[in-house]
Amino acid sequence: MSKKLFIETLGCAMNVRDSEHMVAELHALEGYELTDQAGEADLILINTCSVREKPVHKLFSELGVFNKLKKPDAKIGVCGCTASHLGKEIIKRAPYVNFVLGARNVSKIAQVLHKDKAVEIEIDYDESQFAFKDFRTSAHKAYINISIGCDKQCTFCIVPKTRGDEISIPSELIVAEARRAVENGAKEVFLLGQNVNNYGRRFSGEHEKVNFTELLRRVSALEGVERIRFTSPHPLHMDDEFIEEFARNPKICKSMHMPLQSGSTDILKAMKRGYTKEWFLNRAAKLREMVPNVSISTDIIVAFPGESEEDFAQTMEVLNAVRFEQVFSFKYSPRPLTEAEQFTDEIDSEIGSERLRLLQSRHDEILDELKLEHQGKIVEVYFEELRSDGYVAGRSDNNVGVKVKGSEELLGTIAKVKITEAHRTVAYGEIVA
Ligand code: SAH
Ligand code: F3S
């Protein structure tokens, strides 16, 4: 009987891809097959996130649960960003953990498995040219990493300390991976990095100068690639060339993530984001002007140290001006190893919660207005998921989650859908052609 692997993935899309890489390595080199029952597994992996404090707390209670329900000889490994920043501390607090593998050491998974109490968390380890074995959770959508690490030093963010400096993956490896994915049936390629439009600043060896815009052109030149998505770009690097390629290239889905963080130029400065409120508004306006059906999503942090009522009002102003189609909003959470952790002008937690509530309720109003605009529209949907309620779900080019009545044969197809019933986060429709 084959050995069984249970893996839980927290956090961002890069973690999802890192998990796929670990599943692939463990299958090819060690014969593991996936299970969704932790109690049946011979190996339990948790791929962790450390961007905010909550998931870190959750980790230790979860580890306790896994330790109780696991088979007697099963191993437990902690991977990802919390592994990078807590390292051997994890084994101290939870001595039954067999190994700890950092977010930048994914390629060592089959090695640490055989070294009890191994802690591999080097953040200058360069795996940008490692050829991972193939495994994808979705047959339709292919996640592809284009860089590792992050070169920015946003003062609130722990990621540069868990994933290390930024190194771009050579473009020919990315193009080859995209080619393999479409040969295996995927129509959509999803390019991933902490800062995708900074692509090409640094390769670990000699490499032709290829920036993100050029990479987009090369991937879109592949026959069989019908859709390209990417996350996350940085507003600072949204130059005209990039926005124009985004507008012009029909294979690029018209959905852009523009992480604002704050609408106040003073707070942006304290966060070391490198742009102003005006620059952000200018880039968003250019996008809306060049791509009328674009959907813009964002990340916002409220109650960053020193955020005054006036600063928060500026954030609300940007929210009202850009009218984002999607907002991921968070209350500031101080993180170890970051500059902002030392800032002393913290905002009272209740004020933070109230700002978050105000922001989210204003955004719900915007969504209620936007959904009326979706009603009756015809959008192109790529169907990816069969639901148990008789619906097939997919995403429109501009990122609306759309469901139609249908069955399996719709999976992996792209069709025009008329939206008959739009809600805040999902729309129902009928295929028109
Ligand atoms: N470059 C990455 C950012 C990863 S963190 C990306 O764009 O995906 C994802 C989001 O978490 C950030 O954009 C930010 O809004 C939020 N975040 C990061 N650190 C945080 C902190 N200390 N407190 C609250 N939210 C934070
Ligand atoms: Fe974090 Fe800023 Fe990089 S949010 S991942 S340091 S771009």
XYZ file of C-alpha atoms and ligand atoms in Angstrom:
466
model
C 0.000 0.000 0.000
C 1.241 3.474 -0.815
C 2.085 5.979 1.886
C -0.457 8.720 2.491
C 0.125 12.457 2.675
C -2.226 14.992 4.243
C -1.416 18.640 3.569
C -3.109 21.766 4.854
C -2.327 25.047 3.101
C -2.860 28.445 4.705
C -2.227 31.905 3.278
C -1.508 33.159 -0.211
C -1.457 31.683 -3.706
C 2.317 31.210 -3.496
C 1.752 28.843 -0.586
C -0.775 26.958 -2.704
C 1.870 26.521 -5.391
C 4.569 25.598 -2.835
C 2.222 22.892 -1.528
C 1.740 21.553 -5.056
C 5.513 21.419 -5.415
C 5.859 19.441 -2.163
C 3.099 17.014 -3.164
C 4.849 16.464 -6.518
C 8.283 15.853 -4.963
C 6.907 13.502 -2.315
C 4.915 11.551 -4.875
C 7.742 11.158 -7.377
C 10.588 10.506 -4.931
C 8.862 8.860 -1.978
C 5.677 7.341 -3.401
C 3.205 9.389 -1.340
C -0.454 9.689 -2.407
C -2.739 12.469 -1.150
C -5.466 11.853 1.393
C -7.977 14.316 2.836
C -8.086 12.434 6.167
C -5.307 13.477 8.552
C -6.029 10.378 10.682
C -5.083 8.091 7.772
C -1.908 9.902 6.816
C 1.686 8.720 7.234
C 2.832 12.310 6.841
C 0.963 15.462 7.889
C 2.204 18.786 6.523
C 0.989 22.254 7.465
C 2.067 24.967 5.048
C 1.804 28.074 7.195
C 1.299 31.826 6.806
C 2.742 34.436 9.163
C 1.500 37.673 7.633
C -0.851 38.306 10.551
C -0.729 37.083 14.130
C -3.946 35.056 14.161
C -2.872 32.188 11.888
C 0.297 31.763 13.966
C -1.738 31.230 17.148
C -3.951 28.836 15.275
C -0.955 26.764 14.217
C -0.129 25.501 17.694
C -3.700 24.547 18.542
C -3.959 22.742 15.209
C -0.707 20.920 15.754
C -2.110 19.643 19.056
C -5.194 18.324 17.274
C -3.138 16.594 14.562
C -0.872 15.025 17.168
C -3.902 13.439 18.870
C -5.533 12.073 15.772
C -2.491 10.949 13.786
C -1.502 7.303 13.335
C 1.196 6.278 15.894
C 4.101 6.311 13.421
C 2.935 9.235 11.306
C 5.228 12.244 10.943
C 4.286 15.905 11.236
C 6.123 18.650 9.322
C 5.634 22.413 9.581
C 6.435 24.331 6.380
C 6.019 27.870 5.027
C 6.481 31.348 6.453
C 5.874 30.570 10.139
C 8.393 27.753 9.812
C 10.906 30.305 8.474
C 10.441 32.776 11.278
C 9.944 30.491 14.292
C 12.334 27.730 13.196
C 13.389 25.436 16.028
C 11.065 27.246 18.424
C 8.276 25.193 16.818
C 9.888 21.918 17.909
C 10.460 23.365 21.384
C 6.793 24.231 21.756
C 5.499 21.106 20.001
C 8.182 18.406 20.484
C 6.241 15.836 18.452
C 6.860 17.879 15.264
C 9.354 15.915 13.146
C 10.740 18.683 10.959
C 10.481 22.368 10.093
C 10.909 23.520 6.478
C 11.023 27.232 5.557
C 9.168 28.931 2.703
C 12.370 29.188 0.706
C 13.452 25.578 1.162
C 10.534 23.803 -0.484
C 12.833 21.806 -2.773
C 14.361 20.052 0.266
C 11.117 18.368 1.314
C 12.163 14.824 0.374
C 15.460 15.272 2.284
C 14.128 16.679 5.576
C 11.604 13.889 5.709
C 14.408 11.499 6.632
C 16.152 13.743 9.172
C 14.285 13.741 12.450
C 14.047 17.213 14.049
C 15.581 18.838 10.954
C 15.141 22.612 10.749
C 15.838 23.949 7.231
C 14.993 27.625 7.115
C 17.802 29.412 5.241
C 16.326 32.535 3.698
C 19.181 33.058 1.258
C 18.793 29.589 -0.197
C 18.431 29.909 -3.967
C 15.941 27.508 -5.463
C 15.019 29.769 -8.373
C 16.275 27.216 -10.894
C 15.159 24.049 -9.174
C 13.185 21.773 -11.496
C 10.219 20.671 -9.408
C 8.255 17.568 -10.363
C 4.777 18.204 -11.775
C 1.547 18.216 -9.799
C -1.481 20.498 -10.107
C -4.631 20.607 -8.006
C -6.630 22.049 -10.875
C -6.601 20.632 -14.388
C -7.815 23.959 -15.753
C -5.716 26.623 -14.091
C -1.918 26.442 -13.773
C -0.177 28.401 -11.021
C 3.409 29.208 -11.970
C 5.927 30.914 -9.672
C 7.906 33.621 -11.474
C 10.043 34.791 -8.571
C 10.955 33.888 -5.031
C 11.247 36.314 -2.103
C 10.519 40.034 -2.010
C 12.886 42.998 -2.279
C 10.546 45.568 -0.794
C 10.787 46.486 2.838
C 7.210 47.498 3.652
C 7.502 48.289 7.342
C 4.460 46.201 8.364
C 5.384 43.064 6.422
C 7.230 39.975 7.603
C 7.438 38.332 4.157
C 10.946 39.580 3.194
C 12.190 37.994 6.437
C 10.509 34.647 5.743
C 11.005 34.385 1.987
C 14.250 36.350 1.668
C 15.518 38.590 -1.132
C 13.833 38.577 -4.481
C 15.213 36.399 -7.285
C 13.450 36.034 -10.618
C 13.025 32.576 -12.080
C 14.628 32.369 -15.558
C 12.045 33.227 -18.234
C 12.724 30.100 -20.279
C 11.791 27.908 -17.286
C 8.533 29.838 -16.861
C 7.671 29.593 -20.543
C 8.483 25.863 -20.576
C 6.274 25.307 -17.533
C 3.407 27.219 -19.131
C 3.820 25.139 -22.297
C 3.653 21.877 -20.316
C 0.577 23.106 -18.444
C -1.372 23.871 -21.617
C -0.274 20.577 -23.179
C -1.886 18.955 -20.145
C -5.145 20.774 -20.768
C -4.972 24.024 -18.764
C -6.245 27.092 -20.607
C -5.372 29.566 -17.883
C -1.899 30.399 -16.618
C -1.639 32.232 -13.275
C 1.760 33.885 -12.710
C 2.763 34.267 -9.064
C 5.203 36.364 -7.101
C 5.174 38.692 -4.085
C 5.813 41.536 -6.463
C 5.276 40.305 -10.023
C 5.837 43.532 -11.919
C 9.283 43.826 -10.396
C 10.157 40.718 -12.435
C 13.601 40.700 -14.002
C 15.411 42.979 -11.535
C 17.695 40.161 -10.412
C 18.412 36.655 -11.685
C 20.812 34.380 -9.851
C 22.917 33.731 -12.972
C 23.577 35.494 -16.272
C 20.217 36.129 -17.889
C 18.890 38.189 -20.716
C 17.092 41.334 -19.460
C 13.395 40.397 -19.461
C 10.912 42.557 -17.570
C 7.369 41.601 -16.562
C 5.769 43.134 -19.638
C 8.094 41.124 -21.867
C 7.397 37.968 -19.848
C 3.653 38.510 -20.357
C 4.251 38.788 -24.101
C 6.273 35.569 -24.194
C 3.738 33.564 -22.202
C 0.845 34.901 -24.255
C 2.634 33.938 -27.491
C 2.206 30.266 -26.553
C -0.474 28.472 -28.469
C -3.044 26.992 -26.094
C -2.682 29.717 -23.449
C -6.070 31.408 -23.579
C -6.010 33.342 -20.335
C -3.281 34.883 -18.225
C -3.710 36.119 -14.684
C -1.077 37.253 -12.206
C -0.730 38.331 -8.601
C 0.433 40.536 -6.988
C 1.657 43.571 -8.839
C 2.924 46.592 -6.873
C 1.324 49.986 -7.621
C 4.767 51.628 -7.694
C 5.821 49.550 -10.715
C 2.631 50.080 -12.712
C 4.284 52.073 -15.471
C 2.587 53.020 -18.737
C 4.237 50.197 -20.656
C 2.773 47.642 -18.236
C -0.741 49.146 -18.223
C -0.719 49.428 -22.018
C 0.276 45.761 -22.421
C -2.442 44.815 -19.931
C -5.003 46.760 -21.973
C -3.831 45.606 -25.392
C -3.160 41.904 -24.863
C -6.435 39.980 -25.305
C -5.126 36.939 -23.414
C -4.566 38.923 -20.206
C -7.660 38.751 -18.006
C -8.987 42.197 -17.212
C -8.631 41.896 -13.484
C -5.920 43.791 -11.623
C -4.882 43.575 -7.980
C -3.650 46.979 -6.765
C -2.717 46.688 -3.098
C -3.397 50.183 -1.732
C -2.664 49.509 1.987
C -3.526 53.131 2.878
C -4.963 56.168 1.117
C -2.893 58.597 3.174
C 0.418 59.665 1.670
C 1.860 60.139 5.177
C 0.954 56.594 6.196
C 2.199 55.234 2.861
C 5.497 56.894 3.655
C 5.611 55.337 7.123
C 4.827 51.994 5.479
C 7.655 52.596 2.931
C 5.349 51.789 0.036
C 7.129 54.147 -2.356
C 4.043 55.831 -3.885
C 1.621 58.580 -2.939
C -2.164 58.726 -2.845
C -2.058 60.764 -6.073
C 0.134 58.241 -7.894
C -2.236 55.428 -6.897
C -5.304 57.363 -8.050
C -3.570 58.284 -11.293
C -2.691 54.634 -12.050
C -6.206 53.414 -11.206
C -7.739 56.148 -13.408
C -5.446 55.227 -16.293
C -6.472 51.581 -15.949
C -10.191 52.414 -15.875
C -9.762 54.697 -18.875
C -7.806 52.196 -20.989
C -9.759 49.091 -19.909
C -13.395 50.052 -19.354
C -14.451 46.589 -18.083
C -11.467 46.189 -15.718
C -12.073 44.849 -12.249
C -9.712 46.239 -9.599
C -9.130 44.496 -6.289
C -7.062 45.740 -3.384
C -5.609 45.093 0.068
C -6.125 47.700 2.783
C -4.678 47.868 6.288
C -6.471 50.068 8.835
C -5.075 51.360 12.116
C -1.424 51.283 11.106
C 0.582 53.029 13.882
C 0.006 56.777 13.758
C -3.094 56.567 11.510
C -5.201 59.620 12.389
C -8.902 60.138 11.643
C -7.765 62.295 8.735
C -5.472 59.541 7.396
C -8.319 57.054 7.602
C -10.601 59.535 5.816
C -8.067 59.585 2.966
C -8.334 55.797 2.681
C -12.135 56.110 2.494
C -11.691 58.753 -0.175
C -9.633 56.402 -2.342
C -12.193 53.638 -1.754
C -14.932 55.952 -3.010
C -12.893 57.202 -5.949
C -11.681 53.845 -7.282
C -14.774 51.820 -6.312
C -12.812 48.569 -6.079
C -14.624 45.433 -7.211
C -12.990 43.520 -4.345
C -11.336 44.603 -1.090
C -9.296 42.451 1.287
C -9.155 44.527 4.448
C -7.217 43.926 7.619
C -6.630 45.523 10.969
C -2.924 46.174 11.419
C -1.224 43.332 13.253
C 2.303 43.981 14.603
C 4.719 41.357 13.314
C 8.126 40.324 14.650
C 11.187 41.198 12.543
C 9.433 44.210 10.997
C 10.274 47.884 11.364
C 6.740 48.886 12.341
C 6.836 46.552 15.320
C 9.052 49.196 16.956
C 6.627 52.052 16.231
C 5.142 53.382 19.450
C 2.119 55.304 18.182
C -0.204 52.282 18.123
C -3.897 52.769 17.498
C -6.354 51.562 20.086
C -7.680 48.140 19.078
C -11.339 49.205 19.330
C -10.745 52.194 17.096
C -9.090 49.820 14.631
C -12.090 47.473 14.684
C -14.463 50.398 14.162
C -12.447 51.660 11.166
C -12.458 48.183 9.675
C -16.225 47.997 10.125
C -16.770 51.402 8.511
C -14.555 50.498 5.570
C -16.232 47.160 5.008
C -19.759 48.484 5.275
C -19.003 51.300 2.811
C -17.521 48.726 0.484
C -20.649 46.565 0.753
C -22.656 49.583 -0.427
C -20.309 49.954 -3.401
C -20.729 46.252 -4.210
C -24.513 46.659 -4.111
C -24.219 49.437 -6.676
C -21.761 47.488 -8.839
C -23.926 44.381 -8.905
C -26.714 46.345 -10.585
C -24.241 47.174 -13.344
C -23.498 43.458 -13.853
C -27.155 42.582 -14.303
C -27.898 41.628 -17.930
C -24.248 41.884 -19.055
C -22.670 39.228 -21.250
C -19.330 37.964 -19.949
C -16.892 35.250 -20.980
C -16.599 32.545 -18.335
C -14.025 29.758 -17.930
C -15.743 26.884 -16.100
C -13.555 25.212 -13.494
C -15.644 23.630 -10.785
C -18.601 21.274 -10.571
C -20.786 22.080 -7.578
C -22.989 19.567 -5.808
C -26.079 21.778 -6.256
C -26.271 21.232 -10.043
C -24.259 24.345 -10.884
C -20.944 24.714 -12.637
C -18.806 27.626 -11.427
C -16.174 29.697 -13.150
C -14.769 33.189 -13.412
C -15.382 35.833 -15.978
C -12.393 37.417 -17.630
C -12.856 40.364 -15.251
C -13.060 38.124 -12.216
C -16.787 37.842 -11.443
C -17.565 34.436 -9.924
C -20.331 33.067 -12.189
C -22.521 29.976 -11.802
C -24.717 28.353 -14.432
C -26.889 25.227 -14.305
C -24.969 22.442 -16.006
C -22.860 19.356 -15.735
C -19.366 18.015 -16.138
C -19.037 18.617 -19.861
C -18.838 22.358 -19.227
C -15.638 21.954 -17.191
C -12.599 23.356 -18.966
C -14.683 25.236 -21.534
C -15.002 28.982 -22.078
C -18.473 30.291 -22.925
C -20.409 33.540 -23.155
C -22.826 33.917 -20.268
C -25.631 36.400 -19.746
C -25.857 37.426 -16.104
C -29.415 36.984 -14.881
C -28.975 37.458 -11.132
C -26.025 39.357 -9.669
C -25.088 39.274 -5.982
C -22.182 40.901 -4.152
C -19.662 38.116 -4.668
C -21.290 35.750 -7.141
C -23.573 35.985 -10.164
C -25.941 33.476 -11.755
C -26.322 33.316 -15.498
C -27.245 31.454 -18.666
C -24.984 30.414 -21.504
C -25.796 32.392 -24.642
C -23.306 30.973 -27.126
N 3.202 41.197 -1.881
C 2.244 40.329 -1.266
C 1.845 40.800 0.079
C 1.691 39.668 0.973
S 0.871 40.026 2.398
C 1.020 40.265 -2.102
O 0.719 41.273 -2.683
O 0.326 39.254 -2.086
C -0.807 40.193 1.842
C -1.506 41.338 2.474
O -1.576 41.155 3.863
C -0.805 42.665 2.293
O -1.071 43.261 1.054
C -1.334 43.471 3.447
O -2.517 44.156 3.107
C -1.657 42.416 4.497
N -0.671 42.484 5.589
C 0.656 42.256 5.505
N 1.247 42.463 6.703
C 0.260 42.839 7.556
C 0.233 43.220 8.938
N 1.332 43.253 9.665
N -0.970 43.536 9.471
C -2.099 43.515 8.745
N -2.133 43.172 7.445
C -0.970 42.847 6.843
Fe 5.302 42.407 1.873
Fe 5.541 44.721 0.687
Fe 6.816 42.593 -0.257
S 3.655 43.832 1.425
S 5.595 40.855 0.335
S 7.206 43.611 1.676
S 5.761 44.213 -1.449
